[in-house]
Amino acid sequence: MKLLHIAHRETSPRLWTNTFREALKPFGELEIIPAGIDIPEVKLIERMQAADILLTGWGAMPVPAIIATEPGNVKYICHLTGEMRRTIPLEIIRSKIPVTNWGNSPAFEVAEGAMVLLLALCKNLRGFIVEKENGFWHNGSPAAVAQTGTLRGLKIGLYGLGFIGRCFLDLIRPFRPVISAFDPYALDWLEGIERVGSLEELFKNSHAIVIHAGLTDETRNSVNAKLLGLMPDHGILINTARGGIVDQDALFAELKTGRLRAGLDVLAGDDQLPADHPGRRWPNVIFTSHQISNALWPIHPEDPDAPLLSLHEMCLGNLQRFVDGQPLQFIIDEKRYALMS
Amino acid sequence: MKLLHIAHRETSPRLWTNTFREALKPFGELEIIPAGIDIPEVKLIERMQAADILLTGWGAMPVPAIIATEPGNVKYICHLTGEMRRTIPLEIIRSKIPVTNWGNSPAFEVAEGAMVLLLALCKNLRGFIVEKENGFWHNGSPAAVAQTGTLRGLKIGLYGLGFIGRCFLDLIRPFRPVISAFDPYALDWLEGIERVGSLEELFKNSHAIVIHAGLTDETRNSVNAKLLGLMPDHGILINTARGGIVDQDALFAELKTGRLRAGLDVLAGDDQLPADHPGRRWPNVIFTSHQISNALWPIHPEDPDAPLLSLHEMCLGNLQRFVDGQPLQFIIDEKRYALMS
């Protein structure tokens, strides 16, 4: 069997570790065409058509729509990562070639990132850093100390209780907070978690809100000025989901005055702040530029012993299922494709 | 029964909440003599001798040694907090008056503090903060990103596996690290934790070291240049225990070069750094001035609904045992007294 990856830009060392390449060998011959090689597109399409399985993901060349109607040997496209609208055209999703992605494999890392930000904000870590930099020490800033809290007994509201939200619960439960959640789509519920019927109720009764929802027409800008206004002073908002869920102007207005606190891995639009944005110096906010879920240290990409990441395990599991004629996991249909963000 | 607290300085609002005062009422008449009142010491001693139980703790007037030989009505001294050598003289420990302290009640808060610092260092949060302040954003600083890790699979070495170490384990286990521990005094051991026989072995095989030991002649300066040198590049040291356990000059030499990272709630000597110490700006270190375990937010000291803290529960439990004629918990004998730091 022929497995093919065509790189569009430098191949991600995190994705293409030696350990992963070794683990692919039992499935067939792997060819990786690096970026920057001068091959006309028509030839690249021929190379694709000669492969049995296309491996895509961060940095992969987009698969041309013609593969939907003239697939050649291509029987399966295994997308190693999540979002794929810039890589896989809708025509292919509609074709008979199954396309899978990393499914729930990054859930742990996202949940861990949310925990880091929640604890850091709750303990006012940036306040400590700032007061030390400014020459203060013990009780240097009584306000900073007064905002230093604990998760024990803290009222935490989860906006979304899907796979990531449930991973997050596994991590936070030993800290013994009081947890409620809003998720109108959850079919089952979890012991010890209060189910609330509206976002208003969630925001009104929580010291900290943690967003684990997807971005849809329904959730877009749903965290608005009215909801934020219901939060208590020094209340905490954690967003490691999607920036578009929050009305950023409304949030920034609250953060600028110092009334609320936030840990923001994601932002509206292109996830960036201008270099001179004053928010960069707000001591009540930590921005992590969509990188809080990274897990690079102590694994060096060139490390021959780098363990398989969960996304690798997802890919290998699906390849095995493909070989065995078993149903693939996390096949992307038109509906899921449309929800991707 | 008469309960007496004499304040030496302003009574700690965290200790003397309304909720706690209310909870004391069933045990008898509580008198609090505030600081700054002009009463000669001899009169204060008479007031002590007229009480059945003395309540001491942060900010309490030291109990004079004469109470050991002339206790009057005093039958029990309930010290609300931990360290007591500045408050209770050895003569009283040697006398027939039992003295108790908060025992294991602050263990959760210390363990939580160690988790906050470990996660923050592992995720390189200060690196993110600094790069944002300096106008960078996504991948602005590749070095900062490369040091962003995860607890999953991380090799963590615990120096000390007493009550706080075990609390810490409860919090960290769901993150699925690989844990080993060194504690020559632990009588029992815990499933899934590798027991190592030396500090050398612990430091050599861990990405992160978390100190949960007490300060004794044996542990003082035990984390020295040799051990620190065994840690891998970007290795993390977390100390929420006692500063004296670490050879601070050796540690600062490693931190100054950026080779290691540290989260330090405690420091050698008086737990302080000079206002102009360059370490305050090291991006690979977070100092929290012995306040990481504070848990003030969202509880305001004047809040009539402030919940009882675990130290209050410990005190109330012991008062009940005293009334019932049951054995008190955490009686301080000469050996424990000598180990206090």
XYZ file of C-alpha atoms in Angstrom:
682
model
C 0.000 0.000 0.000
C 1.225 3.516 -0.787
C 0.890 6.311 1.799
C 1.591 9.840 0.626
C 2.079 13.194 2.347
C 2.731 16.272 0.255
C 4.010 19.223 2.244
C 2.823 22.695 1.418
C 5.264 24.353 3.827
C 7.984 22.977 6.060
C 6.712 19.718 7.543
C 5.735 20.116 11.170
C 8.430 18.373 13.243
C 5.840 17.786 15.940
C 3.704 15.843 13.464
C 6.386 13.980 11.531
C 8.522 12.564 14.317
C 10.765 9.598 13.626
C 8.683 7.540 16.020
C 5.572 8.196 13.932
C 7.319 7.402 10.639
C 8.517 4.122 12.106
C 5.022 3.292 13.338
C 3.638 3.845 9.812
C 5.982 1.306 8.185
C 3.810 -1.773 8.791
C 1.033 -0.136 6.762
C 3.031 0.258 3.571
C 5.450 2.510 1.799
C 5.404 6.111 3.058
C 6.426 8.877 0.692
C 6.822 12.452 1.886
C 7.255 15.115 -0.764
C 8.837 18.102 0.963
C 7.786 21.683 0.341
C 9.691 23.873 -2.061
C 10.361 21.188 -4.657
C 9.626 22.299 -8.193
C 6.983 19.856 -9.401
C 4.059 21.093 -11.537
C 0.644 20.683 -9.951
C -0.521 18.234 -12.600
C 2.339 15.915 -11.651
C 1.491 16.238 -7.964
C -2.086 15.243 -8.753
C -0.804 12.182 -10.586
C 1.310 11.285 -7.555
C -1.777 11.593 -5.364
C -3.825 9.410 -7.699
C -1.110 6.764 -7.494
C -1.358 6.593 -3.706
C -3.797 4.476 -1.688
C -3.976 6.762 1.320
C -3.302 10.496 1.598
C -1.999 11.777 4.932
C -2.771 15.446 5.476
C -2.697 17.859 8.443
C -0.826 21.048 9.441
C 1.343 22.187 6.561
C -0.080 19.773 3.971
C -0.708 20.768 0.379
C -4.458 21.248 -0.249
C -6.022 18.259 -1.972
C -7.436 19.404 -5.338
C -11.186 18.943 -5.869
C -10.509 16.813 -8.938
C -9.568 13.941 -6.605
C -13.274 13.724 -5.752
C -14.175 12.719 -9.304
C -10.889 11.207 -10.437
C -9.520 9.567 -7.296
C -7.255 7.049 -9.041
C -6.120 4.665 -6.296
C -7.037 6.984 -3.416
C -9.350 5.151 -1.025
C -8.929 7.133 2.217
C -7.699 10.549 3.374
C -6.390 10.537 6.925
C -6.135 14.124 8.220
C -3.796 14.073 11.211
C -5.059 17.275 12.807
C -8.382 19.082 13.273
C -9.535 21.914 11.036
C -9.414 20.951 7.357
C -11.361 23.500 5.317
C -8.162 24.976 3.917
C -6.869 21.513 2.983
C -9.830 19.332 1.964
C -12.461 20.835 -0.365
C -16.146 20.148 0.210
C -16.296 18.108 -3.034
C -14.136 15.463 -1.430
C -16.213 15.391 1.745
C -19.218 14.754 -0.515
C -17.371 12.031 -2.480
C -17.039 8.369 -1.584
C -13.508 8.849 -0.204
C -13.737 8.810 3.600
C -11.926 11.639 5.379
C -11.145 11.422 9.115
C -9.465 13.876 11.481
C -7.915 13.754 14.975
C -11.357 13.532 16.561
C -11.179 13.861 20.310
C -7.445 13.294 20.591
C -6.441 16.876 21.554
C -9.044 17.038 24.321
C -6.606 16.381 27.146
C -4.183 19.087 26.055
C -6.957 21.679 25.726
C -8.428 20.722 29.100
C -4.978 20.910 30.701
C -4.451 24.339 29.150
C -7.742 25.549 30.626
C -6.668 24.241 34.048
C -3.336 26.088 33.848
C -5.050 29.363 33.021
C -7.799 28.934 35.609
C -5.313 28.202 38.404
C -2.979 31.004 37.324
C -5.811 33.549 37.303
C -7.315 32.263 40.537
C -3.929 32.566 42.265
C -3.282 35.952 40.630
C 0.105 34.787 39.334
C 0.567 37.723 36.997
C -0.120 40.044 39.929
C 2.689 38.366 41.855
C 5.041 38.641 38.869
C 4.252 42.326 38.368
C 4.664 43.263 42.045
C 8.027 41.455 42.220
C 9.212 43.223 39.050
C 8.224 46.529 40.601
C 10.351 46.023 43.711
C 7.586 44.932 46.109
C 7.577 41.720 48.095
C 5.521 40.362 50.966
C 2.137 42.055 51.073
C 3.588 44.606 48.676
C 0.211 44.904 47.090
C -2.695 44.065 49.405
C -5.088 44.138 46.448
C -3.074 41.415 44.727
C -3.169 39.265 47.835
C -6.900 39.785 48.351
C -7.516 38.382 44.867
C -5.565 35.220 45.587
C -8.031 32.383 45.782
C -8.414 28.643 45.819
C -10.377 26.261 43.618
C -11.735 24.540 46.719
C -15.329 25.615 47.056
C -15.067 27.986 44.092
C -18.213 28.117 41.975
C -17.170 27.175 38.448
C -19.489 27.312 35.463
C -18.716 25.242 32.379
C -20.082 26.533 29.104
C -20.190 23.283 27.131
C -19.918 19.744 28.423
C -18.654 17.787 25.446
C -15.544 15.667 25.265
C -13.143 18.448 26.283
C -15.431 19.628 29.092
C -15.494 16.085 30.492
C -11.698 15.797 30.304
C -11.536 19.115 32.168
C -13.836 17.718 34.857
C -11.487 14.776 35.405
C -8.659 17.223 36.063
C -10.505 19.697 38.283
C -12.605 17.390 40.476
C -9.835 16.602 43.020
C -9.629 20.356 43.772
C -13.219 20.124 45.025
C -14.860 23.135 43.385
C -18.628 23.503 43.056
C -19.408 22.896 39.397
C -22.395 23.722 37.252
C -22.643 23.484 33.498
C -24.738 24.683 30.582
C -24.975 22.417 27.551
C -28.373 22.109 25.867
C -27.023 19.357 23.586
C -25.603 16.985 26.211
C -27.562 13.723 26.024
C -26.266 12.352 29.320
C -25.183 14.162 32.455
C -22.530 13.698 35.118
C -22.846 13.084 38.835
C -22.175 16.044 41.076
C -22.527 18.639 38.302
C -25.493 20.976 38.465
C -27.229 21.351 35.114
C -28.414 24.915 34.509
C -30.943 25.936 31.899
C -29.498 29.207 30.646
C -26.270 31.094 30.198
C -27.716 33.862 32.395
C -28.042 31.432 35.278
C -24.542 30.092 34.657
C -22.853 33.500 34.610
C -24.835 34.857 37.524
C -23.917 32.027 39.881
C -20.264 31.383 39.026
C -16.989 32.869 40.257
C -15.274 31.505 37.160
C -16.559 30.575 33.705
C -14.691 28.086 31.544
C -15.668 27.828 27.877
C -15.568 24.380 26.301
C -18.107 24.991 23.522
C -17.631 24.903 19.776
C -18.085 27.943 17.543
C -21.464 27.859 15.792
C -24.012 30.444 14.725
C -25.647 29.839 18.091
C -22.535 30.335 20.228
C -20.970 33.166 18.204
C -20.757 36.307 20.384
C -22.980 34.559 22.928
C -20.761 35.697 25.824
C -21.898 39.291 25.627
C -21.900 42.427 27.771
C -25.069 41.391 29.563
C -23.680 38.010 30.655
C -20.303 39.457 31.630
C -22.077 42.071 33.695
C -23.673 39.297 35.759
C -20.286 38.003 36.914
C -18.981 39.009 40.356
C -16.075 41.419 40.811
C -12.744 39.742 40.005
C -14.689 36.934 38.326
C -12.638 34.870 35.912
C -13.295 33.956 32.271
C -11.201 31.196 30.679
C -11.360 30.681 26.921
C -9.304 27.940 25.304
C -12.099 27.175 22.825
C -12.764 29.759 20.108
C -12.409 33.530 20.286
C -15.577 34.137 18.285
C -17.738 32.795 21.117
C -17.001 35.963 23.110
C -18.025 39.525 22.282
C -14.477 40.749 22.579
C -15.271 44.456 22.796
C -17.568 43.783 25.746
C -14.984 41.584 27.452
C -12.133 44.027 26.914
C -14.248 46.824 28.387
C -14.553 44.785 31.600
C -10.885 43.803 31.592
C -9.665 47.341 31.014
C -11.301 48.538 34.223
C -9.860 45.573 36.101
C -13.292 44.391 37.219
C -12.963 40.945 35.663
C -9.997 38.660 35.033
C -9.347 36.415 32.045
C -7.108 33.725 30.644
C -7.428 33.882 26.862
C -5.801 31.370 24.590
C -7.989 32.475 21.699
C -9.256 35.816 20.423
C -11.807 37.052 17.934
C -10.861 37.116 14.263
C -7.290 36.091 13.591
C -6.433 35.340 17.238
C -4.023 38.268 17.451
C -3.576 41.604 19.209
C -1.740 44.533 17.604
C 1.837 44.940 18.873
C 0.920 48.165 20.681
C -2.417 47.019 22.127
C -2.623 48.236 25.746
C -4.234 44.955 26.780
C -0.850 43.290 26.569
C 0.030 44.995 29.860
C -3.214 44.402 31.746
C -2.127 42.548 34.889
C -5.518 40.819 35.188
C -5.201 39.010 31.841
C -2.961 36.266 30.490
C -2.819 35.817 26.717
C -1.298 32.608 25.368
C -1.732 33.100 21.597
C -3.386 29.730 20.900
C -0.356 27.863 22.221
C -1.415 26.840 25.728
C -2.112 23.292 24.509
C 1.342 22.861 23.019
C 3.237 20.005 24.531
C 6.749 20.224 23.147
C 8.932 20.102 26.253
C 10.678 17.847 27.180
C 10.126 16.143 23.811
C 12.453 17.399 21.130
C 11.044 16.822 17.647
C 14.323 15.260 16.517
C 14.346 13.018 19.576
C 14.299 9.436 18.248
C 12.468 8.408 21.410
C 9.735 11.056 21.145
C 6.593 9.274 22.263
C 3.623 9.037 19.917
C 1.203 11.896 20.440
C -2.481 11.164 20.833
C -3.084 12.439 17.302
C -0.601 9.838 16.027
C -2.406 7.136 17.931
C -5.698 8.268 16.408
C -4.205 8.094 12.887
C -2.603 4.682 13.442
C -5.815 3.319 14.913
C -7.765 4.448 11.861
C -5.185 3.018 9.465
C -5.494 -0.325 11.252
C -9.278 -0.128 11.002
C -8.975 0.686 7.304
C -6.732 -2.346 6.740
C -9.080 -4.554 8.754
C -12.176 -3.289 6.967
C -13.573 -1.919 10.232
C -15.524 1.374 10.519
C -13.236 4.407 10.742
C -13.498 6.808 13.689
C -14.309 10.484 13.290
C -15.299 10.481 9.643
C -16.023 14.061 8.634
C -19.422 14.469 7.046
C -20.852 17.670 5.613
C -22.401 18.683 8.906
C -19.210 18.297 10.909
C -17.285 19.979 8.116
C -19.587 22.980 8.272
C -19.135 23.260 12.067
C -15.336 23.334 11.890
C -13.658 26.488 13.054
C -15.760 27.993 80.221
C -13.616 31.015 79.371
C -11.778 31.225 76.057
C -9.196 33.991 75.680
C -7.229 35.415 72.791
C -4.791 38.253 73.408
C -3.663 39.993 70.252
C -0.085 41.140 69.888
C -0.729 42.945 66.644
C -3.879 43.580 64.636
C -5.961 40.401 64.729
C -5.819 38.529 61.439
C -9.197 39.000 59.717
C -8.647 35.675 57.975
C -8.394 33.955 61.350
C -11.033 35.824 63.316
C -13.956 35.744 60.932
C -17.456 36.269 62.256
C -18.317 32.737 61.253
C -15.538 31.398 63.474
C -16.526 33.576 66.427
C -20.078 32.323 66.106
C -18.896 28.724 65.953
C -16.931 29.214 69.182
C -19.976 30.366 71.171
C -21.197 26.885 72.193
C -17.873 26.277 73.943
C -18.105 29.213 76.313
C -17.433 32.895 76.648
C -14.866 34.190 74.171
C -12.821 37.247 75.107
C -10.520 38.920 72.602
C -8.173 41.580 73.944
C -7.139 43.679 70.959
C -3.605 44.891 70.351
C -2.536 48.369 71.359
C -4.511 48.465 74.600
C -2.502 49.754 77.516
C -2.567 46.878 80.022
C 0.566 46.041 82.042
C 1.945 42.557 81.361
C 1.276 41.389 84.896
C -2.409 42.115 84.399
C -2.416 40.263 81.078
C -0.897 37.242 82.815
C -3.667 37.386 85.414
C -6.239 37.465 82.617
C -4.598 34.401 81.069
C -4.622 32.560 84.398
C -8.335 33.283 84.734
C -9.091 31.616 81.379
C -9.691 27.897 80.810
C -8.430 27.812 77.230
C -5.993 30.118 75.467
C -6.431 30.576 71.723
C -3.236 31.621 69.977
C -1.996 31.785 66.354
C -0.837 34.486 63.910
C -0.626 37.820 65.695
C -1.147 36.440 69.230
C 0.737 37.772 72.236
C 3.447 35.278 73.285
C 2.391 33.200 76.287
C 4.819 33.899 79.161
C 6.798 30.912 80.502
C 5.367 31.504 83.967
C 2.084 29.936 82.759
C 3.956 26.600 82.743
C 4.430 26.683 86.506
C 1.524 28.923 87.507
C -1.209 28.024 85.020
C -4.127 29.182 87.126
C -7.236 27.855 85.346
C -5.462 27.233 82.010
C -5.989 23.645 80.922
C -5.377 23.803 77.190
C -3.699 26.051 74.623
C -5.206 25.768 71.162
C -2.820 27.311 68.616
C -4.840 28.011 65.480
C -1.936 28.047 63.051
C 1.356 26.177 62.569
C 4.709 27.534 63.748
C 4.630 28.497 67.446
C 8.159 28.994 68.707
C 7.690 32.749 68.822
C 4.430 32.357 70.725
C 4.699 29.325 73.008
C 7.912 28.876 75.052
C 9.458 25.422 75.454
C 8.627 25.453 79.176
C 4.940 25.229 78.319
C 5.485 22.393 75.837
C 7.229 20.553 78.695
C 4.421 21.348 81.158
C 1.185 19.443 81.658
C -0.812 21.931 79.582
C -1.500 20.359 76.186
C -0.737 22.552 73.172
C -2.123 21.696 69.727
C -1.694 23.363 66.336
C -3.403 23.236 62.934
C -1.835 19.859 62.206
C -2.447 18.784 58.637
C -5.160 21.317 57.912
C -3.162 23.560 55.511
C -1.985 20.595 53.427
C -4.516 21.098 50.634
C -3.676 24.762 50.147
C 0.078 24.067 50.014
C -0.429 21.178 47.595
C -2.668 23.351 45.417
C -0.019 26.086 45.438
C 2.611 23.606 44.273
C 0.277 22.487 41.448
C -0.259 26.099 40.312
C 3.474 26.753 40.165
C 4.301 23.431 38.496
C 1.691 23.950 35.767
C 2.677 27.589 35.251
C 6.355 26.703 34.869
C 5.639 23.661 32.705
C 3.512 25.803 30.381
C 6.056 28.640 30.474
C 3.362 31.159 31.425
C 5.801 33.901 32.361
C 7.475 33.435 28.961
C 4.102 34.040 27.313
C 3.477 37.124 29.465
C 6.899 38.582 28.697
C 6.670 37.994 24.939
C 3.230 39.625 24.809
C 4.480 42.624 26.806
C 7.336 42.968 24.350
C 5.065 43.193 21.309
C 5.410 39.616 20.051
C 2.549 37.218 19.448
C 2.146 33.866 17.719
C 5.481 32.060 17.642
C 7.044 35.382 18.542
C 9.601 33.536 20.574
C 10.260 29.977 19.364
C 12.351 29.284 22.467
C 9.380 30.081 24.664
C 7.165 27.733 22.669
C 9.728 24.912 22.738
C 9.684 25.036 26.530
C 5.920 24.656 26.674
C 5.166 21.215 28.039
C 2.488 19.008 29.476
C 2.254 17.086 32.712
C 1.137 13.982 30.815
C 4.076 11.622 30.776
C 6.325 14.146 32.549
C 8.716 12.557 35.040
C 8.044 14.211 38.377
C 10.129 13.598 41.479
C 8.641 14.295 44.896
C 11.098 15.119 47.652
C 9.022 14.125 50.666
C 5.874 12.029 50.754
C 4.168 13.113 53.951
C 0.684 14.515 54.311
C 1.198 17.419 51.891
C 2.943 15.182 49.342
C -0.029 12.830 49.412
C -2.499 15.701 48.961
C -0.391 16.812 46.004
C -0.611 13.318 44.517
C -4.405 13.424 44.674
C -4.337 16.622 42.624
C -1.738 15.618 40.045
C -2.676 11.999 39.301
C -5.440 12.790 36.744
C -2.807 14.590 34.640
C -1.062 11.196 34.263
C 2.563 12.093 34.944
C 5.197 9.470 35.848
C 5.903 9.928 39.546
C 8.753 8.840 41.746
C 9.451 9.940 45.294
C 12.191 10.011 47.899
C 11.160 9.794 51.536
C 13.296 7.643 53.831
C 10.797 8.124 56.667
C 7.593 7.047 54.916
C 6.297 3.929 56.679
C 3.828 2.998 53.954
C 3.955 3.607 50.218
C 1.484 4.405 47.475
C 0.472 2.477 44.399
C 1.928 3.663 41.130
C 4.688 5.752 42.716
C 8.262 4.588 42.259
C 10.241 4.696 45.498
C 13.824 5.813 44.934
C 16.644 5.350 47.423
C 18.553 8.600 47.050
C 18.152 12.241 46.132
C 20.745 11.708 43.378
C 18.514 9.148 41.738
C 15.467 11.406 42.130
C 17.107 14.476 40.584
C 18.810 12.533 37.796
C 15.606 10.924 36.539
C 13.058 13.756 36.862
C 12.002 16.578 34.584
C 10.506 18.381 37.559
C 11.234 18.193 41.286
C 8.582 19.187 43.813
C 9.675 19.658 47.427
C 7.240 18.550 50.126
C 9.774 17.944 52.919
C 10.141 19.658 56.273
C 13.204 21.697 57.239
C 15.504 19.681 59.512
C 19.270 19.415 60.007
C 19.121 16.593 57.474
C 17.219 18.457 54.766
C 18.852 21.878 55.240
C 20.739 22.830 52.055
C 20.247 19.279 50.822
C 19.225 20.497 47.348
C 22.749 21.526 46.407
C 24.770 22.320 43.269
C 25.528 18.665 42.645
C 21.855 17.616 42.643
C 20.753 20.604 40.577
C 23.474 19.779 38.065
C 21.877 16.366 37.532
C 18.603 17.897 36.325
C 17.937 18.137 32.569
C 17.974 21.446 30.698
C 14.816 23.482 31.410
C 14.155 21.165 34.367
C 11.764 22.602 36.936
C 12.145 22.987 40.709
C 9.053 23.786 42.780
C 9.472 24.808 46.416
C 6.421 25.603 48.509
C 7.974 23.974 51.592
C 10.914 25.793 53.225
C 13.589 27.921 51.582
C 16.340 26.512 53.795
C 16.065 23.095 52.131
C 17.691 24.556 48.990
C 21.234 25.889 48.618
C 19.980 29.152 47.207
C 23.296 30.344 45.775
C 23.586 27.120 43.798
C 20.008 27.373 42.567
C 20.276 31.037 41.597
C 23.455 30.264 39.623
C 21.433 27.788 37.525
C 18.457 30.133 37.214
C 20.578 33.112 36.179
C 21.870 31.246 33.127
C 18.343 30.149 32.251
C 19.294 26.459 32.318
C 16.728 25.546 34.957
C 13.281 26.922 35.823
C 11.724 27.385 39.240
C 8.548 28.254 41.086
C 9.593 29.506 44.511
C 7.087 30.344 47.215
C 9.840 30.284 49.848
C 13.415 31.480 49.989
C 16.388 31.067 52.285
C 16.545 33.191 55.445
C 13.726 35.685 55.721
C 11.943 34.616 52.523
C 12.719 37.894 50.782
C 14.714 39.282 47.874
C 16.184 42.803 47.891
C 14.114 45.319 45.919
C 16.818 45.575 43.246
C 17.660 41.869 42.979
C 18.036 40.987 39.280
C 16.275 37.661 39.862
C 12.974 39.525 40.035
C 13.135 39.846 36.236
C 14.273 36.331 35.366
C 11.573 35.033 32.995
C 12.243 31.430 34.013
C 11.284 32.002 37.665
C 8.059 32.842 39.482
C 8.339 34.131 43.049
C 5.187 34.179 45.172
C 6.545 35.492 48.499
C 5.082 32.751 50.707
C 1.557 33.647 49.606
C 0.721 30.998 47.004
C -1.368 29.107 49.573
C -3.488 32.111 50.435
C -7.138 31.575 49.779
C -8.813 34.921 50.296
C -10.812 35.405 47.113
C -13.792 35.282 46.799
C -14.109 35.271 50.601
C -13.938 38.729 52.108
C -12.775 38.679 55.737
C -15.691 40.852 56.758
C -18.103 38.612 54.876
C -20.591 37.313 57.466
C -20.969 34.198 55.344
C -17.236 33.456 55.082
C -16.982 29.687 55.330
C -14.941 28.107 58.085
C -11.379 27.437 56.974
C -9.839 24.037 57.558
C -7.777 25.504 60.412
C -11.011 26.625 62.087
C -12.420 23.146 61.705
C -9.299 21.694 63.273
C -9.615 24.074 66.256
C -13.321 23.412 66.735
C -12.761 19.673 66.508
C -10.125 19.827 69.209
C -12.290 22.010 71.444
C -15.051 19.433 71.135
C -12.609 16.635 71.998
C -11.416 18.659 74.980
C -14.989 19.090 76.219
C -15.709 15.401 75.644
C -12.535 14.264 77.374
C -11.290 12.647 74.157
C -7.638 12.674 73.023
C -6.681 15.914 71.266
C -5.240 15.847 67.733
C -1.814 17.227 66.861
C -0.489 17.766 70.365
C 2.929 19.365 70.068
C 5.598 17.478 71.992
C 9.237 18.488 72.353
C 10.274 16.595 69.246
C 7.643 18.181 67.000
C 8.378 21.555 68.570
C 12.071 21.206 67.719
C 11.252 20.321 64.078
C 9.070 23.386 63.541
C 10.265 25.884 61.001
